[in-house]
PDB file of C-alpha atoms in Angstrom:
ATOM      1  CA  GLN Q   1       0.000   0.000   0.000  1.00 96.00           C
ATOM      2  CA  VAL Q   2       1.049   3.582  -0.543  1.00 97.00           C
ATOM      3  CA  GLN Q   3       2.969   5.093   2.350  1.00 98.00           C
ATOM      4  CA  LEU Q   4       4.502   8.503   2.832  1.00 98.00           C
ATOM      5  CA  VAL Q   5       6.555   9.039   5.967  1.00 98.00           C
ATOM      6  CA  GLU Q   6       7.927  12.462   6.857  1.00 98.00           C
ATOM      7  CA  SER Q   7      10.843  13.075   9.189  1.00 98.00           C
ATOM      8  CA  GLY Q   8      13.238  15.832  10.155  1.00 98.00           C
ATOM      9  CA  GLY Q   9      10.965  18.182  12.040  1.00 97.00           C
ATOM     10  CA  GLY Q  10      11.885  19.724  15.357  1.00 98.00           C
ATOM     11  CA  LEU Q  11      12.608  22.905  17.277  1.00 98.00           C
ATOM     12  CA  VAL Q  12      14.815  25.475  15.574  1.00 98.00           C
ATOM     13  CA  LYS Q  13      15.709  29.082  16.342  1.00 98.00           C
ATOM     14  CA  PRO Q  14      14.641  31.922  14.063  1.00 98.00           C
ATOM     15  CA  GLY Q  15      17.099  32.218  11.207  1.00 98.00           C
ATOM     16  CA  GLY Q  16      18.013  28.563  11.473  1.00 98.00           C
ATOM     17  CA  SER Q  17      17.731  25.729   8.990  1.00 98.00           C
ATOM     18  CA  LEU Q  18      16.067  22.350   8.845  1.00 98.00           C
ATOM     19  CA  ARG Q  19      15.777  19.620   6.222  1.00 98.00           C
ATOM     20  CA  LEU Q  20      12.622  17.586   5.981  1.00 98.00           C
ATOM     21  CA  SER Q  21      12.460  14.196   4.293  1.00 98.00           C
ATOM     22  CA  CYS Q  22       9.564  12.165   2.973  1.00 98.00           C
ATOM     23  CA  ALA Q  23      10.108   8.461   2.338  1.00 98.00           C
ATOM     24  CA  ALA Q  24       7.731   6.987  -0.215  1.00 98.00           C
ATOM     25  CA  SER Q  25       6.781   3.356  -0.724  1.00 98.00           C
ATOM     26  CA  GLY Q  26       4.077   1.238  -2.327  1.00 98.00           C
ATOM     27  CA  PHE Q  27       4.108   3.027  -5.688  1.00 97.00           C
ATOM     28  CA  THR Q  28       6.491   4.024  -8.468  1.00 98.00           C
ATOM     29  CA  PHE Q  29       7.775   7.247  -6.935  1.00 98.00           C
ATOM     30  CA  SER Q  30       9.431   8.464 -10.119  1.00 98.00           C
ATOM     31  CA  ASP Q  31       6.052   8.555 -11.896  1.00 97.00           C
ATOM     32  CA  TYR Q  32       4.458  11.147  -9.631  1.00 97.00           C
ATOM     33  CA  TYR Q  33       4.625  14.844  -8.936  1.00 96.00           C
ATOM     34  CA  MET Q  34       4.903  15.589  -5.219  1.00 97.00           C
ATOM     35  CA  SER Q  35       4.022  18.505  -2.973  1.00 97.00           C
ATOM     36  CA  TRP Q  36       4.742  19.863   0.480  1.00 98.00           C
ATOM     37  CA  ILE Q  37       1.774  21.360   2.302  1.00 98.00           C
ATOM     38  CA  ARG Q  38       1.822  22.868   5.777  1.00 98.00           C
ATOM     39  CA  GLN Q  39      -0.636  23.663   8.515  1.00 98.00           C
ATOM     40  CA  ALA Q  40       0.117  26.164  11.260  1.00 98.00           C
ATOM     41  CA  PRO Q  41      -1.302  25.290  14.687  1.00 97.00           C
ATOM     42  CA  GLY Q  42      -5.065  25.743  14.647  1.00 96.00           C
ATOM     43  CA  LYS Q  43      -5.010  27.090  11.091  1.00 97.00           C
ATOM     44  CA  GLY Q  44      -5.867  25.900   7.593  1.00 97.00           C
ATOM     45  CA  LEU Q  45      -3.849  24.189   4.885  1.00 98.00           C
ATOM     46  CA  GLU Q  46      -1.206  26.079   2.910  1.00 98.00           C
ATOM     47  CA  TRP Q  47       0.558  24.715  -0.161  1.00 97.00           C
ATOM     48  CA  VAL Q  48       4.330  25.225   0.096  1.00 98.00           C
ATOM     49  CA  SER Q  49       6.038  23.692  -2.927  1.00 97.00           C
ATOM     50  CA  TYR Q  50       5.642  21.273  -5.800  1.00 95.00           C
ATOM     51  CA  ILE Q  51       8.092  19.225  -7.863  1.00 97.00           C
ATOM     52  CA  SER Q  52       7.558  17.315 -11.088  1.00 97.00           C
ATOM     53  CA  SER Q  53       8.308  13.624 -11.408  1.00 97.00           C
ATOM     54  CA  SER Q  54      11.750  14.236 -12.908  1.00 97.00           C
ATOM     55  CA  GLY Q  55      12.508  17.237 -10.722  1.00 97.00           C
ATOM     56  CA  SER Q  56      12.763  19.536 -13.698  1.00 97.00           C
ATOM     57  CA  THR Q  57       9.742  21.674 -12.789  1.00 97.00           C
ATOM     58  CA  ILE Q  58       9.471  23.293  -9.373  1.00 97.00           C
ATOM     59  CA  TYR Q  59       7.122  25.889  -7.891  1.00 96.00           C
ATOM     60  CA  TYR Q  60       7.059  27.637  -4.533  1.00 97.00           C
ATOM     61  CA  ALA Q  61       4.553  29.668  -2.583  1.00 96.00           C
ATOM     62  CA  ASP Q  62       5.552  33.318  -2.374  1.00 96.00           C
ATOM     63  CA  SER Q  63       5.805  32.974   1.409  1.00 97.00           C
ATOM     64  CA  VAL Q  64       8.778  30.580   1.123  1.00 98.00           C
ATOM     65  CA  LYS Q  65      10.368  31.529  -2.199  1.00 98.00           C
ATOM     66  CA  GLY Q  66      14.085  32.122  -1.854  1.00 98.00           C
ATOM     67  CA  ARG Q  67      14.243  30.401   1.543  1.00 98.00           C
ATOM     68  CA  PHE Q  68      13.000  26.853   0.889  1.00 98.00           C
ATOM     69  CA  THR Q  69      14.268  24.345  -1.663  1.00 98.00           C
ATOM     70  CA  ILE Q  70      12.368  21.257  -2.737  1.00 98.00           C
ATOM     71  CA  SER Q  71      14.203  18.300  -4.234  1.00 98.00           C
ATOM     72  CA  ARG Q  72      13.805  14.590  -4.803  1.00 98.00           C
ATOM     73  CA  ASP Q  73      15.927  11.487  -5.209  1.00 98.00           C
ATOM     74  CA  ASN Q  74      14.000   9.006  -7.323  1.00 98.00           C
ATOM     75  CA  ALA Q  75      16.613   6.315  -6.723  1.00 98.00           C
ATOM     76  CA  LYS Q  76      15.939   6.578  -2.991  1.00 98.00           C
ATOM     77  CA  ASN Q  77      12.173   7.142  -3.326  1.00 98.00           C
ATOM     78  CA  SER Q  78      12.560  10.283  -1.277  1.00 98.00           C
ATOM     79  CA  LEU Q  79      11.344  13.870  -1.296  1.00 98.00           C
ATOM     80  CA  TYR Q  80      13.079  16.676   0.565  1.00 98.00           C
ATOM     81  CA  LEU Q  81      12.450  20.209   1.750  1.00 98.00           C
ATOM     82  CA  GLN Q  82      15.454  22.298   2.741  1.00 98.00           C
ATOM     83  CA  MET Q  83      14.256  25.179   4.871  1.00 98.00           C
ATOM     84  CA  ASN Q  84      16.592  28.104   5.524  1.00 98.00           C
ATOM     85  CA  SER Q  85      16.139  31.476   7.227  1.00 98.00           C
ATOM     86  CA  LEU Q  86      13.270  30.089   9.232  1.00 98.00           C
ATOM     87  CA  ARG Q  87      10.762  32.440  10.797  1.00 98.00           C
ATOM     88  CA  ALA Q  88       8.213  32.072  13.567  1.00 98.00           C
ATOM     89  CA  GLU Q  89       5.468  32.035  10.941  1.00 98.00           C
ATOM     90  CA  ASP Q  90       6.966  28.877   9.412  1.00 98.00           C
ATOM     91  CA  THR Q  91       5.894  26.966  12.527  1.00 98.00           C
ATOM     92  CA  ALA Q  92       3.559  24.261  11.268  1.00 98.00           C
ATOM     93  CA  VAL Q  93       2.981  20.603  10.624  1.00 98.00           C
ATOM     94  CA  TYR Q  94       4.516  19.834   7.245  1.00 98.00           C
ATOM     95  CA  TYR Q  95       2.911  17.172   5.096  1.00 98.00           C
ATOM     96  CA  CYS Q  96       4.191  15.596   1.912  1.00 98.00           C
ATOM     97  CA  ALA Q  97       1.492  14.534  -0.529  1.00 98.00           C
ATOM     98  CA  ARG Q  98       1.319  12.726  -3.838  1.00 97.00           C
ATOM     99  CA  GLU Q  99      -0.111  14.755  -6.681  1.00 92.00           C
ATOM    100  CA  GLY Q 100      -2.583  13.199  -9.069  1.00 89.00           C
ATOM    101  CA  ASP Q 101      -5.271  14.007 -11.612  1.00 86.00           C
ATOM    102  CA  THR Q 102      -7.845  13.221  -8.948  1.00 89.00           C
ATOM    103  CA  GLY Q 103      -6.487  15.379  -6.172  1.00 93.00           C
ATOM    104  CA  LEU Q 104      -4.139  14.720  -3.265  1.00 96.00           C
ATOM    105  CA  LEU Q 105      -5.115  11.172  -2.463  1.00 95.00           C
ATOM    106  CA  TYR Q 106      -2.096  10.214  -0.380  1.00 97.00           C
ATOM    107  CA  TRP Q 107      -0.595  12.225   2.471  1.00 98.00           C
ATOM    108  CA  GLY Q 108       2.024  11.512   5.070  1.00 98.00           C
ATOM    109  CA  GLN Q 109       1.315  11.768   8.781  1.00 98.00           C
ATOM    110  CA  GLY Q 110       3.109  15.100   9.008  1.00 98.00           C
ATOM    111  CA  THR Q 111       6.164  16.373  10.859  1.00 98.00           C
ATOM    112  CA  LEU Q 112       6.069  19.349  13.226  1.00 98.00           C
ATOM    113  CA  VAL Q 113       8.447  22.253  12.734  1.00 98.00           C
ATOM    114  CA  THR Q 114       8.612  24.776  15.556  1.00 98.00           C
ATOM    115  CA  VAL Q 115      10.558  27.994  15.070  1.00 98.00           C
ATOM    116  CA  SER Q 116      11.146  29.669  18.390  1.00 97.00           C
ATOM    117  CA  SER Q 117      13.953  31.196  20.423  1.00 96.00           C
TER     118      SER Q 117
ATOM    119  CA  ASP T   1      -3.265  33.470  -7.236  1.00 89.00           C
ATOM    120  CA  ILE T   2      -6.719  31.966  -7.106  1.00 95.00           C
ATOM    121  CA  GLN T   3      -8.446  32.643  -3.789  1.00 97.00           C
ATOM    122  CA  MET T   4     -10.845  30.079  -2.367  1.00 98.00           C
ATOM    123  CA  THR T   5     -13.528  31.263   0.042  1.00 98.00           C
ATOM    124  CA  GLN T   6     -15.479  28.754   2.102  1.00 98.00           C
ATOM    125  CA  SER T   7     -18.644  29.384   4.045  1.00 98.00           C
ATOM    126  CA  PRO T   8     -19.587  29.044   6.744  1.00 98.00           C
ATOM    127  CA  SER T   9     -16.360  28.851   8.715  1.00 98.00           C
ATOM    128  CA  SER T  10     -18.134  26.715  11.280  1.00 97.00           C
ATOM    129  CA  LEU T  11     -21.528  25.182  11.838  1.00 97.00           C
ATOM    130  CA  SER T  12     -23.341  23.187  14.480  1.00 97.00           C
ATOM    131  CA  ALA T  13     -25.502  20.292  13.387  1.00 97.00           C
ATOM    132  CA  SER T  14     -27.148  17.181  14.746  1.00 96.00           C
ATOM    133  CA  VAL T  15     -26.777  13.582  13.702  1.00 96.00           C
ATOM    134  CA  GLY T  16     -29.099  12.974  10.777  1.00 96.00           C
ATOM    135  CA  ASP T  17     -29.033  16.574   9.534  1.00 97.00           C
ATOM    136  CA  ARG T  18     -28.342  17.562   5.956  1.00 98.00           C
ATOM    137  CA  VAL T  19     -25.282  19.805   5.824  1.00 98.00           C
ATOM    138  CA  THR T  20     -24.151  22.043   2.972  1.00 98.00           C
ATOM    139  CA  ILE T  21     -20.792  23.778   2.697  1.00 98.00           C
ATOM    140  CA  THR T  22     -20.008  26.223  -0.076  1.00 98.00           C
ATOM    141  CA  CYS T  23     -16.746  27.180  -1.731  1.00 98.00           C
ATOM    142  CA  ARG T  24     -16.242  30.080  -4.103  1.00 98.00           C
ATOM    143  CA  ALA T  25     -13.235  30.633  -6.355  1.00 98.00           C
ATOM    144  CA  SER T  26     -11.965  34.097  -7.247  1.00 98.00           C
ATOM    145  CA  GLN T  27     -11.956  33.100 -10.922  1.00 97.00           C
ATOM    146  CA  SER T  28     -13.326  30.245 -12.965  1.00 98.00           C
ATOM    147  CA  ILE T  29     -11.649  26.926 -12.211  1.00 97.00           C
ATOM    148  CA  SER T  30     -13.918  24.756 -14.355  1.00 97.00           C
ATOM    149  CA  SER T  31     -14.375  21.567 -12.321  1.00 97.00           C
ATOM    150  CA  TYR T  32     -10.881  21.499 -10.827  1.00 97.00           C
ATOM    151  CA  LEU T  33     -12.181  21.417  -7.272  1.00 98.00           C
ATOM    152  CA  ASN T  34     -11.535  18.837  -4.581  1.00 98.00           C
ATOM    153  CA  TRP T  35     -12.922  18.390  -1.074  1.00 98.00           C
ATOM    154  CA  TYR T  36     -11.104  17.018   1.965  1.00 98.00           C
ATOM    155  CA  GLN T  37     -12.072  16.000   5.472  1.00 98.00           C
ATOM    156  CA  GLN T  38      -9.636  16.472   8.332  1.00 98.00           C
ATOM    157  CA  LYS T  39      -9.916  15.205  11.884  1.00 98.00           C
ATOM    158  CA  PRO T  40      -7.751  16.523  14.735  1.00 96.00           C
ATOM    159  CA  GLY T  41      -4.154  15.319  14.571  1.00 96.00           C
ATOM    160  CA  LYS T  42      -4.672  13.572  11.237  1.00 98.00           C
ATOM    161  CA  ALA T  43      -3.792  14.299   7.623  1.00 98.00           C
ATOM    162  CA  PRO T  44      -6.593  15.428   5.323  1.00 98.00           C
ATOM    163  CA  LYS T  45      -8.593  12.745   3.537  1.00 98.00           C
ATOM    164  CA  LEU T  46      -9.788  13.169  -0.031  1.00 98.00           C
ATOM    165  CA  LEU T  47     -13.574  12.925  -0.308  1.00 98.00           C
ATOM    166  CA  ILE T  48     -14.538  14.405  -3.669  1.00 98.00           C
ATOM    167  CA  TYR T  49     -12.436  15.172  -6.739  1.00 98.00           C
ATOM    168  CA  ALA T  50     -13.240  17.013  -9.945  1.00 97.00           C
ATOM    169  CA  ALA T  51     -16.093  18.787  -8.151  1.00 98.00           C
ATOM    170  CA  SER T  52     -18.498  15.844  -8.092  1.00 98.00           C
ATOM    171  CA  SER T  53     -16.644  12.517  -8.272  1.00 98.00           C
ATOM    172  CA  LEU T  54     -16.765  10.465  -5.106  1.00 98.00           C
ATOM    173  CA  GLN T  55     -13.407   9.032  -4.080  1.00 97.00           C
ATOM    174  CA  SER T  56     -13.462   5.257  -3.755  1.00 96.00           C
ATOM    175  CA  GLY T  57     -14.408   4.131  -0.268  1.00 97.00           C
ATOM    176  CA  VAL T  58     -16.099   7.389   0.711  1.00 98.00           C
ATOM    177  CA  PRO T  59     -19.717   6.961   1.854  1.00 98.00           C
ATOM    178  CA  SER T  60     -22.374   7.971  -0.638  1.00 98.00           C
ATOM    179  CA  ARG T  61     -23.896  10.469   1.802  1.00 98.00           C
ATOM    180  CA  PHE T  62     -21.126  12.800   0.646  1.00 98.00           C
ATOM    181  CA  SER T  63     -21.689  14.581  -2.648  1.00 98.00           C
ATOM    182  CA  GLY T  64     -20.247  17.531  -4.500  1.00 98.00           C
ATOM    183  CA  SER T  65     -21.568  19.845  -7.170  1.00 98.00           C
ATOM    184  CA  GLY T  66     -20.747  22.997  -9.053  1.00 98.00           C
ATOM    185  CA  SER T  67     -18.472  24.341 -11.754  1.00 98.00           C
ATOM    186  CA  GLY T  68     -16.861  27.612 -12.675  1.00 98.00           C
ATOM    187  CA  THR T  69     -16.638  29.587  -9.445  1.00 98.00           C
ATOM    188  CA  ASP T  70     -19.293  28.144  -7.138  1.00 98.00           C
ATOM    189  CA  PHE T  71     -19.175  24.720  -5.523  1.00 98.00           C
ATOM    190  CA  THR T  72     -21.005  22.797  -2.836  1.00 98.00           C
ATOM    191  CA  LEU T  73     -20.242  19.858  -0.573  1.00 98.00           C
ATOM    192  CA  THR T  74     -23.314  18.168   0.851  1.00 98.00           C
ATOM    193  CA  ILE T  75     -23.539  15.573   3.585  1.00 98.00           C
ATOM    194  CA  SER T  76     -27.020  14.125   3.226  1.00 96.00           C
ATOM    195  CA  CYS T  77     -27.408  12.525   6.653  1.00 95.00           C
ATOM    196  CA  LEU T  78     -24.739  13.566   9.131  1.00 97.00           C
ATOM    197  CA  GLN T  79     -23.128  10.784  11.117  1.00 96.00           C
ATOM    198  CA  VAL T  80     -21.056  10.974  14.306  1.00 95.00           C
ATOM    199  CA  GLU T  81     -17.876  10.233  12.368  1.00 96.00           C
ATOM    200  CA  ASP T  82     -18.497  13.199  10.058  1.00 97.00           C
ATOM    201  CA  PHE T  83     -17.759  15.799  12.733  1.00 94.00           C
ATOM    202  CA  ALA T  84     -14.541  17.253  11.372  1.00 97.00           C
ATOM    203  CA  THR T  85     -13.142  20.165   9.380  1.00 98.00           C
ATOM    204  CA  TYR T  86     -13.709  20.273   5.633  1.00 98.00           C
ATOM    205  CA  TYR T  87     -11.533  22.020   3.063  1.00 98.00           C
ATOM    206  CA  CYS T  88     -11.989  22.763  -0.601  1.00 98.00           C
ATOM    207  CA  GLN T  89      -8.948  22.922  -2.906  1.00 98.00           C
ATOM    208  CA  GLN T  90      -8.524  24.216  -6.442  1.00 97.00           C
ATOM    209  CA  SER T  91      -6.257  22.207  -8.709  1.00 95.00           C
ATOM    210  CA  TYR T  92      -6.790  24.437 -11.747  1.00 95.00           C
ATOM    211  CA  SER T  93      -3.555  26.341 -11.437  1.00 91.00           C
ATOM    212  CA  THR T  94      -0.099  25.310 -10.311  1.00 84.00           C
ATOM    213  CA  GLY T  95       0.267  26.512  -6.798  1.00 86.00           C
ATOM    214  CA  THR T  96      -2.871  24.957  -5.480  1.00 93.00           C
ATOM    215  CA  THR T  97      -4.891  26.861  -2.910  1.00 96.00           C
ATOM    216  CA  PHE T  98      -7.245  25.735  -0.199  1.00 97.00           C
ATOM    217  CA  GLY T  99     -10.295  27.278   1.308  1.00 98.00           C
ATOM    218  CA  GLY T 100     -10.131  28.403   4.914  1.00 98.00           C
ATOM    219  CA  GLY T 101     -12.020  25.371   6.176  1.00 98.00           C
ATOM    220  CA  THR T 102     -15.426  24.652   7.658  1.00 98.00           C
ATOM    221  CA  LYS T 103     -15.581  23.070  11.094  1.00 98.00           C
ATOM    222  CA  VAL T 104     -18.648  20.879  11.571  1.00 98.00           C
ATOM    223  CA  GLU T 105     -19.466  20.579  15.247  1.00 96.00           C
ATOM    224  CA  ILE T 106     -22.047  18.679  17.240  1.00 88.00           C
ATOM    225  CA  LYS T 107     -25.111  20.692  18.223  1.00 87.00           C
TER     226      LYS T 107
END
């Protein structure tokens, strides 16, 4: 069955960096576009970034552009999010999700990133 | 960016009630509209895709309608397990956007 497992979250000081990972299994990872979506505590869902199956096409939300970098390693069935210059407003649960023609059918369980001094 | 506006932001209902949630897009998105259910501490779950197609395994009491800018999610007979927060999402443009959510609470 399809599984997405995020890791790498934690507590970081403002201005710091963190790298999130998403390990995929149960499907041919290299066939699918992937996204990172976040949810601040008690708030709604916010799309963060998106990467094509080959990694050649990437988009970012304006709120993270220039600070976050999405990447993937199809040989390792893994998706990454490098987060630099972190701010308090980046505090959220970060989910990876598999893109598809019929919506975001598969999501990970999420990993919590807390930016605080 | 396409803005998605959901209403109401919250509602109270009883088991057995018919519940309707609306979602409006800031521009036409054809039928590129999906609905999700989220329970506390869990990832969102896809309910409806392409505005009106029921995701496999989702109970038939859930239905979606609409096209262009105005969309509706209806729960025909609310069950205990349906108390949750619901989000719409446009997949028309790259850089998907979500509505602000509708929390369905027990009356």
